[in-house]
PDB file of C-alpha atoms in Angstrom:
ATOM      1  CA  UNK A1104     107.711 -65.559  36.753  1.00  0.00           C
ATOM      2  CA  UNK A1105     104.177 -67.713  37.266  1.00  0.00           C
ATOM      3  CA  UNK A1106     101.885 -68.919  35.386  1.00  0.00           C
ATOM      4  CA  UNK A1107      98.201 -69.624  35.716  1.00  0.00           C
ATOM      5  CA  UNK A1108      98.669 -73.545  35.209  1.00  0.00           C
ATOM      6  CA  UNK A1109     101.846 -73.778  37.666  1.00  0.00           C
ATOM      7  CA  UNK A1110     104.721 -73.872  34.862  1.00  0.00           C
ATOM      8  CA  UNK A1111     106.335 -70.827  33.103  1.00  0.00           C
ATOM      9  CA  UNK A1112     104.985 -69.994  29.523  1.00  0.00           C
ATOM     10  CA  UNK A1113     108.040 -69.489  27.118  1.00  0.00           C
ATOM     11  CA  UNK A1114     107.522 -71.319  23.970  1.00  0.00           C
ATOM     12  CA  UNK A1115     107.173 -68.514  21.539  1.00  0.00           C
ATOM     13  CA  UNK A1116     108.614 -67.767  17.735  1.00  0.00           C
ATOM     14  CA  UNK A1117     112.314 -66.421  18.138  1.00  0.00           C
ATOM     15  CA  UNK A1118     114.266 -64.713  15.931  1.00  0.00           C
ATOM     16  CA  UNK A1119     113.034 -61.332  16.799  1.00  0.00           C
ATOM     17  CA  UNK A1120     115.007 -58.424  15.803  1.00  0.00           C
ATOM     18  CA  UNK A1121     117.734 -56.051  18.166  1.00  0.00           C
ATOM     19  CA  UNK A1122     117.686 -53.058  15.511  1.00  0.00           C
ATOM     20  CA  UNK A1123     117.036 -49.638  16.855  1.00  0.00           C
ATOM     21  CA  UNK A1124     113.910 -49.151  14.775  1.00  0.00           C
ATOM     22  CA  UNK A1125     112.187 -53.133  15.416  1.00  0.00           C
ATOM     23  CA  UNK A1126     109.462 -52.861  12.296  1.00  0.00           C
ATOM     24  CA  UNK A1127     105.534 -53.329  13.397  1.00  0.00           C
ATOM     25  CA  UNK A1128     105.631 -56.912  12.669  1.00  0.00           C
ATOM     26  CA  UNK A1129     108.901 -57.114  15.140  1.00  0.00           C
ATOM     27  CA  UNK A1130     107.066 -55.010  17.679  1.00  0.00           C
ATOM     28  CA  UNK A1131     103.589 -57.127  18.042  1.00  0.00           C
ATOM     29  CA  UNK A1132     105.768 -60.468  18.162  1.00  0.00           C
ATOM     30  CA  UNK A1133     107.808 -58.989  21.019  1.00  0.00           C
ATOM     31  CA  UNK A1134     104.498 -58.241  22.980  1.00  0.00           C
ATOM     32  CA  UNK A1135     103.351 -61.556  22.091  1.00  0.00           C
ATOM     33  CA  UNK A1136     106.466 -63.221  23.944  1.00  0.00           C
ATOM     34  CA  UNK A1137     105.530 -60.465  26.590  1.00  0.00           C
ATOM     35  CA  UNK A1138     102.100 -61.497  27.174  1.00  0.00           C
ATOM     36  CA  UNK A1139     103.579 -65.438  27.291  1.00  0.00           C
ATOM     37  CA  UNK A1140     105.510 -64.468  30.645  1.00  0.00           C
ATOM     38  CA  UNK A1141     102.881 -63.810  33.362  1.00  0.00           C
ATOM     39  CA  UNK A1142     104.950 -61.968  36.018  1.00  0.00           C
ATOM     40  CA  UNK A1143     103.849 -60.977  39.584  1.00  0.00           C
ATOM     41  CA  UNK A1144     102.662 -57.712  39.703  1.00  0.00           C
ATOM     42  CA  UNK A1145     100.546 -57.922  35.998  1.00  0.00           C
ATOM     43  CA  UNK A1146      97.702 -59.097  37.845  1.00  0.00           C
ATOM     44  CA  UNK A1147      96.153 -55.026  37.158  1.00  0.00           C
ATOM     45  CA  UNK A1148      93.662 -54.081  39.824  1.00  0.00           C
ATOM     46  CA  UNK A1149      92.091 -51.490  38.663  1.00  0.00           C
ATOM     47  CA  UNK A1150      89.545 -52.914  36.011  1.00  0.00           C
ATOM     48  CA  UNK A1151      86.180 -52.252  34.838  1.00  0.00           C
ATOM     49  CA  UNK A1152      84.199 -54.045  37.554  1.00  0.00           C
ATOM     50  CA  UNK A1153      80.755 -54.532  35.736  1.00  0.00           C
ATOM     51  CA  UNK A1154      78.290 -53.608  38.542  1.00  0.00           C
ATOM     52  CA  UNK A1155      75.396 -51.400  38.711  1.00  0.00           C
ATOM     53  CA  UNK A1156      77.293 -48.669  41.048  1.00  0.00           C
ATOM     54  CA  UNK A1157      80.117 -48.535  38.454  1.00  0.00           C
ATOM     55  CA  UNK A1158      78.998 -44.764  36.711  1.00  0.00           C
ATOM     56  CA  UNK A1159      81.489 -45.138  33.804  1.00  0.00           C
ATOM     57  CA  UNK A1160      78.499 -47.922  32.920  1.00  0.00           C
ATOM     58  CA  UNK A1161      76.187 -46.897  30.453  1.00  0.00           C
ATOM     59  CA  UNK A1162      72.452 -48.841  31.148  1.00  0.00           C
ATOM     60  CA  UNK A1163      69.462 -49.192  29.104  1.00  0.00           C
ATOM     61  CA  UNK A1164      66.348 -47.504  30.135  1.00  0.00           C
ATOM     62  CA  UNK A1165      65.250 -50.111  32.803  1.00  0.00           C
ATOM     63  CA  UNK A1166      68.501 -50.848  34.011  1.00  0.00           C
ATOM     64  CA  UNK A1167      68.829 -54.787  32.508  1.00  0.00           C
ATOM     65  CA  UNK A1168      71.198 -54.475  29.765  1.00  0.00           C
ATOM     66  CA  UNK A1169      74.421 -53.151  29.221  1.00  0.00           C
ATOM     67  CA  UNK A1170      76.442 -51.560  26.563  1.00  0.00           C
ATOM     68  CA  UNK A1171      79.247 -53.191  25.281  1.00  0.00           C
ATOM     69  CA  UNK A1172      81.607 -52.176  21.922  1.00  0.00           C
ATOM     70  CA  UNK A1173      83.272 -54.732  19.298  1.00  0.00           C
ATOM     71  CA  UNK A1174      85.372 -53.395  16.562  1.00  0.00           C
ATOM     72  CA  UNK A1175      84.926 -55.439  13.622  1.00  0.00           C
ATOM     73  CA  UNK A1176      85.676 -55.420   9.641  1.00  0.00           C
ATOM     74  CA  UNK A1177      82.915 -53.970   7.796  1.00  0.00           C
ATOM     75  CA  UNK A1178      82.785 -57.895   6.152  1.00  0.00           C
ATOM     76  CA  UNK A1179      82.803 -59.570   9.678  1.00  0.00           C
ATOM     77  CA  UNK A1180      79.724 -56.974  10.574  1.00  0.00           C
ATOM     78  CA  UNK A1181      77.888 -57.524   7.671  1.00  0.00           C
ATOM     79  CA  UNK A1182      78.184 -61.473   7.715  1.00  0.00           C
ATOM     80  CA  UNK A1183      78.026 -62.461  11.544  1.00  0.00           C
ATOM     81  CA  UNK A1184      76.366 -59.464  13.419  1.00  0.00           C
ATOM     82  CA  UNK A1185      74.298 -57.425  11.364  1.00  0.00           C
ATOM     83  CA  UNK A1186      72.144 -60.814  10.069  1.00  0.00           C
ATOM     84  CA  UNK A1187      71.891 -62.466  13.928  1.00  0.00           C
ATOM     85  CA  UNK A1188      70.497 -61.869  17.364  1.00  0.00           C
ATOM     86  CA  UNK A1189      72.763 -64.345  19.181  1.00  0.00           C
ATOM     87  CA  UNK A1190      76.063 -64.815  19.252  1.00  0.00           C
ATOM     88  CA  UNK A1191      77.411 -68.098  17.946  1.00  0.00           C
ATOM     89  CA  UNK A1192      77.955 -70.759  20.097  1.00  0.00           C
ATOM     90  CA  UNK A1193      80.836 -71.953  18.379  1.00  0.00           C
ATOM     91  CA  UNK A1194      83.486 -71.586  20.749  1.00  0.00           C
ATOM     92  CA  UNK A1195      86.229 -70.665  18.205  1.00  0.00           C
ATOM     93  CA  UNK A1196      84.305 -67.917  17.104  1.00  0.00           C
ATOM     94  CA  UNK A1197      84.066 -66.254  20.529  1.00  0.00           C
ATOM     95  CA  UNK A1198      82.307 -62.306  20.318  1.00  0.00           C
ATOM     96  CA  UNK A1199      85.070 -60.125  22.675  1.00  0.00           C
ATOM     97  CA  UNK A1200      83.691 -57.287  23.877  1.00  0.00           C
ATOM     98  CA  UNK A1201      84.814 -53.786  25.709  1.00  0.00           C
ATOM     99  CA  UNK A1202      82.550 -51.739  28.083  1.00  0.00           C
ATOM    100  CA  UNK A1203      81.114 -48.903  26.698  1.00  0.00           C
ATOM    101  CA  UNK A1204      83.281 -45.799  26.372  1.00  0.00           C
ATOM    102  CA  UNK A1205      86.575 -46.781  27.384  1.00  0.00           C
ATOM    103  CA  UNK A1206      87.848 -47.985  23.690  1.00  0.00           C
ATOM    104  CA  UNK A1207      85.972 -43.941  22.645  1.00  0.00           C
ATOM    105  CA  UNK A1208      87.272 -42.146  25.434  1.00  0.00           C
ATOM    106  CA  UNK A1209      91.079 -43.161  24.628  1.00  0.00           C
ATOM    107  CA  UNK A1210      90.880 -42.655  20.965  1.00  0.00           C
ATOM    108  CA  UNK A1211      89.126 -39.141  21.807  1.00  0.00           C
ATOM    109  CA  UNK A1212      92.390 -38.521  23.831  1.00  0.00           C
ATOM    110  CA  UNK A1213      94.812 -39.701  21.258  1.00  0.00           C
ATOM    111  CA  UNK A1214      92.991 -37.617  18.543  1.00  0.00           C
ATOM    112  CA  UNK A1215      92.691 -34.250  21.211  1.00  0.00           C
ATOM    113  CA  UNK A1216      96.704 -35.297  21.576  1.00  0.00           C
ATOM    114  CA  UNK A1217      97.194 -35.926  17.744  1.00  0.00           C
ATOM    115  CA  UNK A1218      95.061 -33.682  16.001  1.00  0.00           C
ATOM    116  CA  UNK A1219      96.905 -34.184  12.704  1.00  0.00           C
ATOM    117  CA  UNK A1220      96.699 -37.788  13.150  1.00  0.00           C
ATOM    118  CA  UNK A1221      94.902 -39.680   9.955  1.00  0.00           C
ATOM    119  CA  UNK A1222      92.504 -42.419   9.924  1.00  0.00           C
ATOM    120  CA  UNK A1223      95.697 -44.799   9.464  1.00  0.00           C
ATOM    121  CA  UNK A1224      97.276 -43.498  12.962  1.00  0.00           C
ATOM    122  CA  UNK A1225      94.302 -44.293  14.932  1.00  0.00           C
ATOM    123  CA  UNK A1226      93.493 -47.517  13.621  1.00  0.00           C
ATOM    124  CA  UNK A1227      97.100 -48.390  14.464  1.00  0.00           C
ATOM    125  CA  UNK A1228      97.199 -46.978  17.939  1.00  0.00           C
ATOM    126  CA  UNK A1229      94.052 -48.888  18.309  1.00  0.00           C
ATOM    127  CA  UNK A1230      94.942 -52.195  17.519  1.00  0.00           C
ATOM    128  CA  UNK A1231      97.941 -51.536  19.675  1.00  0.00           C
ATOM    129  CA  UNK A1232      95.929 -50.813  22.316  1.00  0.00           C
ATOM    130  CA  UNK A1233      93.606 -53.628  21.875  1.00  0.00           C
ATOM    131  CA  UNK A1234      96.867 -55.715  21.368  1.00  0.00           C
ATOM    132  CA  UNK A1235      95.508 -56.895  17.502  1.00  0.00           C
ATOM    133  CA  UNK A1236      97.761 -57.866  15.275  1.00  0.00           C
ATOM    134  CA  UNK A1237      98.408 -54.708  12.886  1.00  0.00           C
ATOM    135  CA  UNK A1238      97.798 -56.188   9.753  1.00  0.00           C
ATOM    136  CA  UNK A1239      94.587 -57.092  10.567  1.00  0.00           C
ATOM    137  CA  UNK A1240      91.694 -55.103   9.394  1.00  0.00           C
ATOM    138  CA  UNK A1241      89.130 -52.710  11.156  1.00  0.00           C
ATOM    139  CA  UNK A1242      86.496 -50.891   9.871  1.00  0.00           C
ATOM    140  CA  UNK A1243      83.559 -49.943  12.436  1.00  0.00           C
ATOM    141  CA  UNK A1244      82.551 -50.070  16.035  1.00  0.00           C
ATOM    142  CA  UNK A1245      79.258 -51.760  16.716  1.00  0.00           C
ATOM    143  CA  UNK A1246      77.849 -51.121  20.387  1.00  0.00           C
ATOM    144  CA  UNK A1247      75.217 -53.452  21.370  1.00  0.00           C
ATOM    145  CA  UNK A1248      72.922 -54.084  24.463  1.00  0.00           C
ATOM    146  CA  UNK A1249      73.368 -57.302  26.270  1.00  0.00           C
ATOM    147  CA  UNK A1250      72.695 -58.701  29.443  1.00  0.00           C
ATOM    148  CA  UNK A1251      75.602 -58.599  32.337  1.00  0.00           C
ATOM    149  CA  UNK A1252      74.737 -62.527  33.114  1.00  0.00           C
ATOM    150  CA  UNK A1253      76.162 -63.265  29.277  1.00  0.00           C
ATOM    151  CA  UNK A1254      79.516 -61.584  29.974  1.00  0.00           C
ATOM    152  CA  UNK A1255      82.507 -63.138  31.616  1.00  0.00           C
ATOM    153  CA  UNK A1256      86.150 -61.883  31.782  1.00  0.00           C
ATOM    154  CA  UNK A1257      88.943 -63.978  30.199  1.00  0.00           C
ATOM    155  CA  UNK A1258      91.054 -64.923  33.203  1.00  0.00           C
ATOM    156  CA  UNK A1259      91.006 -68.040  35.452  1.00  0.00           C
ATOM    157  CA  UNK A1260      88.430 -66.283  37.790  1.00  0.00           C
ATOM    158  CA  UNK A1261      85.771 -65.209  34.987  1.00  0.00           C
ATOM    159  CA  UNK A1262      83.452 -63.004  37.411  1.00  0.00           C
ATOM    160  CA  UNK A1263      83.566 -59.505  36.317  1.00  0.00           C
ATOM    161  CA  UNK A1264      81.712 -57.495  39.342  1.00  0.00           C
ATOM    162  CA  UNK A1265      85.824 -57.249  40.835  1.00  0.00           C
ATOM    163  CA  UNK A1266      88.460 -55.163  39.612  1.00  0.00           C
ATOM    164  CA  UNK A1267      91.602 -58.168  39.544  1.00  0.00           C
ATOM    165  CA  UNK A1268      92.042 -61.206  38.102  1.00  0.00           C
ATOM    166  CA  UNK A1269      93.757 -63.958  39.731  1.00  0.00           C
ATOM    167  CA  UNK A1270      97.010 -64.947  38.553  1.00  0.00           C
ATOM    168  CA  UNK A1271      95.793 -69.071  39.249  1.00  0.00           C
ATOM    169  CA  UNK A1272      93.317 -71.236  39.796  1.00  0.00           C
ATOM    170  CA  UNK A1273      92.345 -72.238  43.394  1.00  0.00           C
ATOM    171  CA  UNK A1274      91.052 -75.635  44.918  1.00  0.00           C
ATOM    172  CA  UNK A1275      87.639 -74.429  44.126  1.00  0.00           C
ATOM    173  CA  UNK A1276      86.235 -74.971  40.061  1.00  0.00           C
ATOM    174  CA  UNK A1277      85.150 -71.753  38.680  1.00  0.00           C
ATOM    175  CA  UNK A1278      82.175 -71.254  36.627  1.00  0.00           C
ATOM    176  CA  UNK A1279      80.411 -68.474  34.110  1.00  0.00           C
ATOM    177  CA  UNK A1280      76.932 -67.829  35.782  1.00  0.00           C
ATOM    178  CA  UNK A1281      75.183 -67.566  32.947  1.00  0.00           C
ATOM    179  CA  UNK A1282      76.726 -70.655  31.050  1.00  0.00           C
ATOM    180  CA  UNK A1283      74.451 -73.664  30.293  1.00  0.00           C
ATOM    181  CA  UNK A1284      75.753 -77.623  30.620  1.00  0.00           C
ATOM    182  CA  UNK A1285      75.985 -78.110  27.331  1.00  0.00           C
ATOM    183  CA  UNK A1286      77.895 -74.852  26.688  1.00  0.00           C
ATOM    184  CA  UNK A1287      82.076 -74.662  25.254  1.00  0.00           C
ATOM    185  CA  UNK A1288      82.262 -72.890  28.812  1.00  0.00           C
ATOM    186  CA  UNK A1289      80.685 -75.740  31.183  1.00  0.00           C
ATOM    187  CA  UNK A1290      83.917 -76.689  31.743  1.00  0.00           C
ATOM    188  CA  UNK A1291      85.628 -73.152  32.552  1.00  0.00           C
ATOM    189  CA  UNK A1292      89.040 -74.270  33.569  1.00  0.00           C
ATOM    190  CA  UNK A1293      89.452 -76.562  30.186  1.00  0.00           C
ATOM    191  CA  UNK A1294      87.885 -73.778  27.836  1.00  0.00           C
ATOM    192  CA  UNK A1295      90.743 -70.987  29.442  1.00  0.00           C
ATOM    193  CA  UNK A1296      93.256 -73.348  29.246  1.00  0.00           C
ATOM    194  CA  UNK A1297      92.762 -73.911  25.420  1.00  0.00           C
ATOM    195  CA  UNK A1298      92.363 -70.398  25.010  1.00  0.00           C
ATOM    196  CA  UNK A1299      95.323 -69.666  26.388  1.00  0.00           C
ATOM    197  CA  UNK A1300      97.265 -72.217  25.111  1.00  0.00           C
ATOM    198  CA  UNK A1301      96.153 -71.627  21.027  1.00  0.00           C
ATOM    199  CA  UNK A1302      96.596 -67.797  21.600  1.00  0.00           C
ATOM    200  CA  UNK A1303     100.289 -68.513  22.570  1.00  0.00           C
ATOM    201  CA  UNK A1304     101.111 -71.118  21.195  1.00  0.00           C
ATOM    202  CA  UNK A1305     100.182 -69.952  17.704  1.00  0.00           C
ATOM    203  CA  UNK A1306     101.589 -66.828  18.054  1.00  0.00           C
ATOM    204  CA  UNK A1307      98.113 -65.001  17.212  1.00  0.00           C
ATOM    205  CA  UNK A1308      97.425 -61.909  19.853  1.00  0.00           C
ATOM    206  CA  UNK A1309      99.093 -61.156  22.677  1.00  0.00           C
ATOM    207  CA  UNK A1310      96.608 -62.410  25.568  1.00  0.00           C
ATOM    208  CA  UNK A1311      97.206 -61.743  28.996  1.00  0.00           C
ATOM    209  CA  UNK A1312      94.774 -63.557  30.722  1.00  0.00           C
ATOM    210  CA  UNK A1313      94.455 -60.974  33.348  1.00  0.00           C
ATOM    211  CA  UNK A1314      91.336 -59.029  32.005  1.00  0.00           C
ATOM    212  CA  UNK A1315      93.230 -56.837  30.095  1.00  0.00           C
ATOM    213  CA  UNK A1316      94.224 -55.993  26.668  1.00  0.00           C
ATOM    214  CA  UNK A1317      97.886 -56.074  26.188  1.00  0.00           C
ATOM    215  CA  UNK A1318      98.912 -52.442  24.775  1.00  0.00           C
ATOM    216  CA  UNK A1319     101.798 -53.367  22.932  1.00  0.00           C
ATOM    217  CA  UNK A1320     101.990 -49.270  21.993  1.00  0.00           C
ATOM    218  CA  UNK A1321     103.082 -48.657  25.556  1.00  0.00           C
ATOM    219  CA  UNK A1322     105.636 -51.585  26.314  1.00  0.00           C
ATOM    220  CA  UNK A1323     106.646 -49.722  29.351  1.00  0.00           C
ATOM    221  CA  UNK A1324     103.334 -50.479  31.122  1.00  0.00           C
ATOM    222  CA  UNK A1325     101.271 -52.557  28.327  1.00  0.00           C
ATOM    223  CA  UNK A1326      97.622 -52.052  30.458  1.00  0.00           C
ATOM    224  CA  UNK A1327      95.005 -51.602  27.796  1.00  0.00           C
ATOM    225  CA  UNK A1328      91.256 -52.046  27.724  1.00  0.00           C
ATOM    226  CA  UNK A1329      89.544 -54.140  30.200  1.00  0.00           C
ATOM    227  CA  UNK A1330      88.296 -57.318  28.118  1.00  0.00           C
ATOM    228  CA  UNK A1331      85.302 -59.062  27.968  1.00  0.00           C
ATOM    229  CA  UNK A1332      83.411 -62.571  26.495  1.00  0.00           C
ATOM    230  CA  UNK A1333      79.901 -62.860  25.235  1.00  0.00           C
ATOM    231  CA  UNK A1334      78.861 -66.142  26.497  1.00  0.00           C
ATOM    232  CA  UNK A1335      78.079 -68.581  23.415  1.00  0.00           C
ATOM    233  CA  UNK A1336      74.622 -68.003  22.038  1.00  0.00           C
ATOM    234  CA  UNK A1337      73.730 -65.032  24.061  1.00  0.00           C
ATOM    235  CA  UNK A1338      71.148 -62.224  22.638  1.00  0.00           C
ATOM    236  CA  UNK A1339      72.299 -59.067  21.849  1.00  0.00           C
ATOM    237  CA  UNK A1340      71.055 -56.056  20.196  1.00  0.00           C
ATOM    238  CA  UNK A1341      72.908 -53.682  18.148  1.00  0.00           C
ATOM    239  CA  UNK A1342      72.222 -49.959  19.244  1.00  0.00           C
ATOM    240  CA  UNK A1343      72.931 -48.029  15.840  1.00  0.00           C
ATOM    241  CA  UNK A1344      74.100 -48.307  13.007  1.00  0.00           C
ATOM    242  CA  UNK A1345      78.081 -49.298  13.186  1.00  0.00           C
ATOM    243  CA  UNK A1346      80.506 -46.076  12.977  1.00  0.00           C
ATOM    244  CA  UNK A1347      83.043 -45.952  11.332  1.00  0.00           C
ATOM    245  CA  UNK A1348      86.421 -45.829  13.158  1.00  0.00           C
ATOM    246  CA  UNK A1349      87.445 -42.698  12.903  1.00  0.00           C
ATOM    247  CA  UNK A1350      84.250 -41.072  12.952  1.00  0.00           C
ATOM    248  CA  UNK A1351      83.756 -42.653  16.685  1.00  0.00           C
ATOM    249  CA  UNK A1352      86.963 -41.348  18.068  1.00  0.00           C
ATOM    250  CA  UNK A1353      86.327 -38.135  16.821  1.00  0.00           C
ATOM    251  CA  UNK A1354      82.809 -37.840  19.244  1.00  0.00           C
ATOM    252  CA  UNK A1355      83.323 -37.336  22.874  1.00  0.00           C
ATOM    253  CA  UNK A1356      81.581 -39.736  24.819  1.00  0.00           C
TER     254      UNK A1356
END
């Protein structure tokens, strides 16, 4: 067991149930211990590597921006996206983002899979995959256009033109490109580390650090969406209007 700060990362609620049948709220806290434990071999190599030869990319006309997807609360929309043109640059209210269609093309599958499954089952086997905390609340996806120098992966080597993340830091201090000096992200190393640290710590999400979304519906191999960071204050702009949830699974990509 390793850890991307050189210790081991155990210091997460106990008490978690041995029945047969562990309830949802038994089953996210177990992934959230999970996700604490950073073992050799989680370090996934096989994510979305955000470069222009990538064709599971979808481009805007002149090739600048990108299309990224959030899933948000039809509240959190209408209050922080809908009304802006920047993302805040508040750290603690960080925009995470996954490339455009990998979040559609695996509810698509579940649904072609499930056909009887209702708008309840695929907001659950979402959040699982997204590793989201199931009593949290999801209403529409909202794709936007944004520039590839505003995105960063959450791991301790934030570049996201590769397909791994390292498992620690090295001798040399990484940086976001597109990050300004007086950004919550100037200082990469100290902005992961707290990110880590509350996400654990706190018991919120299960966060891997490894550019990946811990799928705590598959505990056998947990590999979920590759994630993604909007840099603080960068420009987006939304594509359409948001879809609903179920409404977006239901279109193939």
């Amino acid at each position: 067991m390793v850890s991307v700060f050189g210790s081991s990362l155990a210091f997460l609620p106990k008490g978690i149930s041995q029945s047969s049948e562990p309830s949802l709220k038994e089953r996210y806290r177990a992934a959230v211990q999970d996700a604490a434990l950073v073992e050799e071999g989680e370090d996934f190599n096989e994510l979305l590597a955000l470069v222009p030869e990538n064709s599971n990319l979808i481009w805007n006309e002149d090739k600048t921006k990108v299309l990224v997807t959030t899933w948000k609360s039809q509240s959190s929309y209408d209050r922080f996206i809908k009304p802006a043109r920047n993302v805040s640059s508040d750290e603690n209210r960080l925009l995470w983002v996954t490339l455009a269609n990998q979040v559609k093309d695996f509810c698509h599958q579940y649904l072609t899979k499930n056909p009887n499954a209702t708008e309840e089952d695929v907001k659950l086997r979402l959040k699982q995959y997204l590793g989201l905390d199931p009593n949290w609340q999801y209403d529409v996806f909202v794709e936007m256009w944004v520039d590839p120098a505003d995105i960063f992966r959450p791991c301790v080597d934030p570049e996201v033109t590769d397909t791994k993340c390292n498992l620690k830091f090295g001798e040399e201090k990484p940086k976001v490109a597109g990050a300004t000096l007086n950004s919550a992200i100037a200082d990469y190393p100290l902005f992961f580390k707290n990110l880590y640290y509350i996400s654990i710590r706190n018991g919120l999400q299960p966060f891997t650090g490894l550019g990946y979304t811990y799928d705590w519906g598959n505990p056998s191999h947990p590999v979920g969406a590759s994630e993604f960071i909007l840099i603080p204050g960068a420009a987006y702009t939304v594509k359409d209007e948001p879809i609903l949830t179920l409404k977006y699974c239901q279109h193939n990509s």
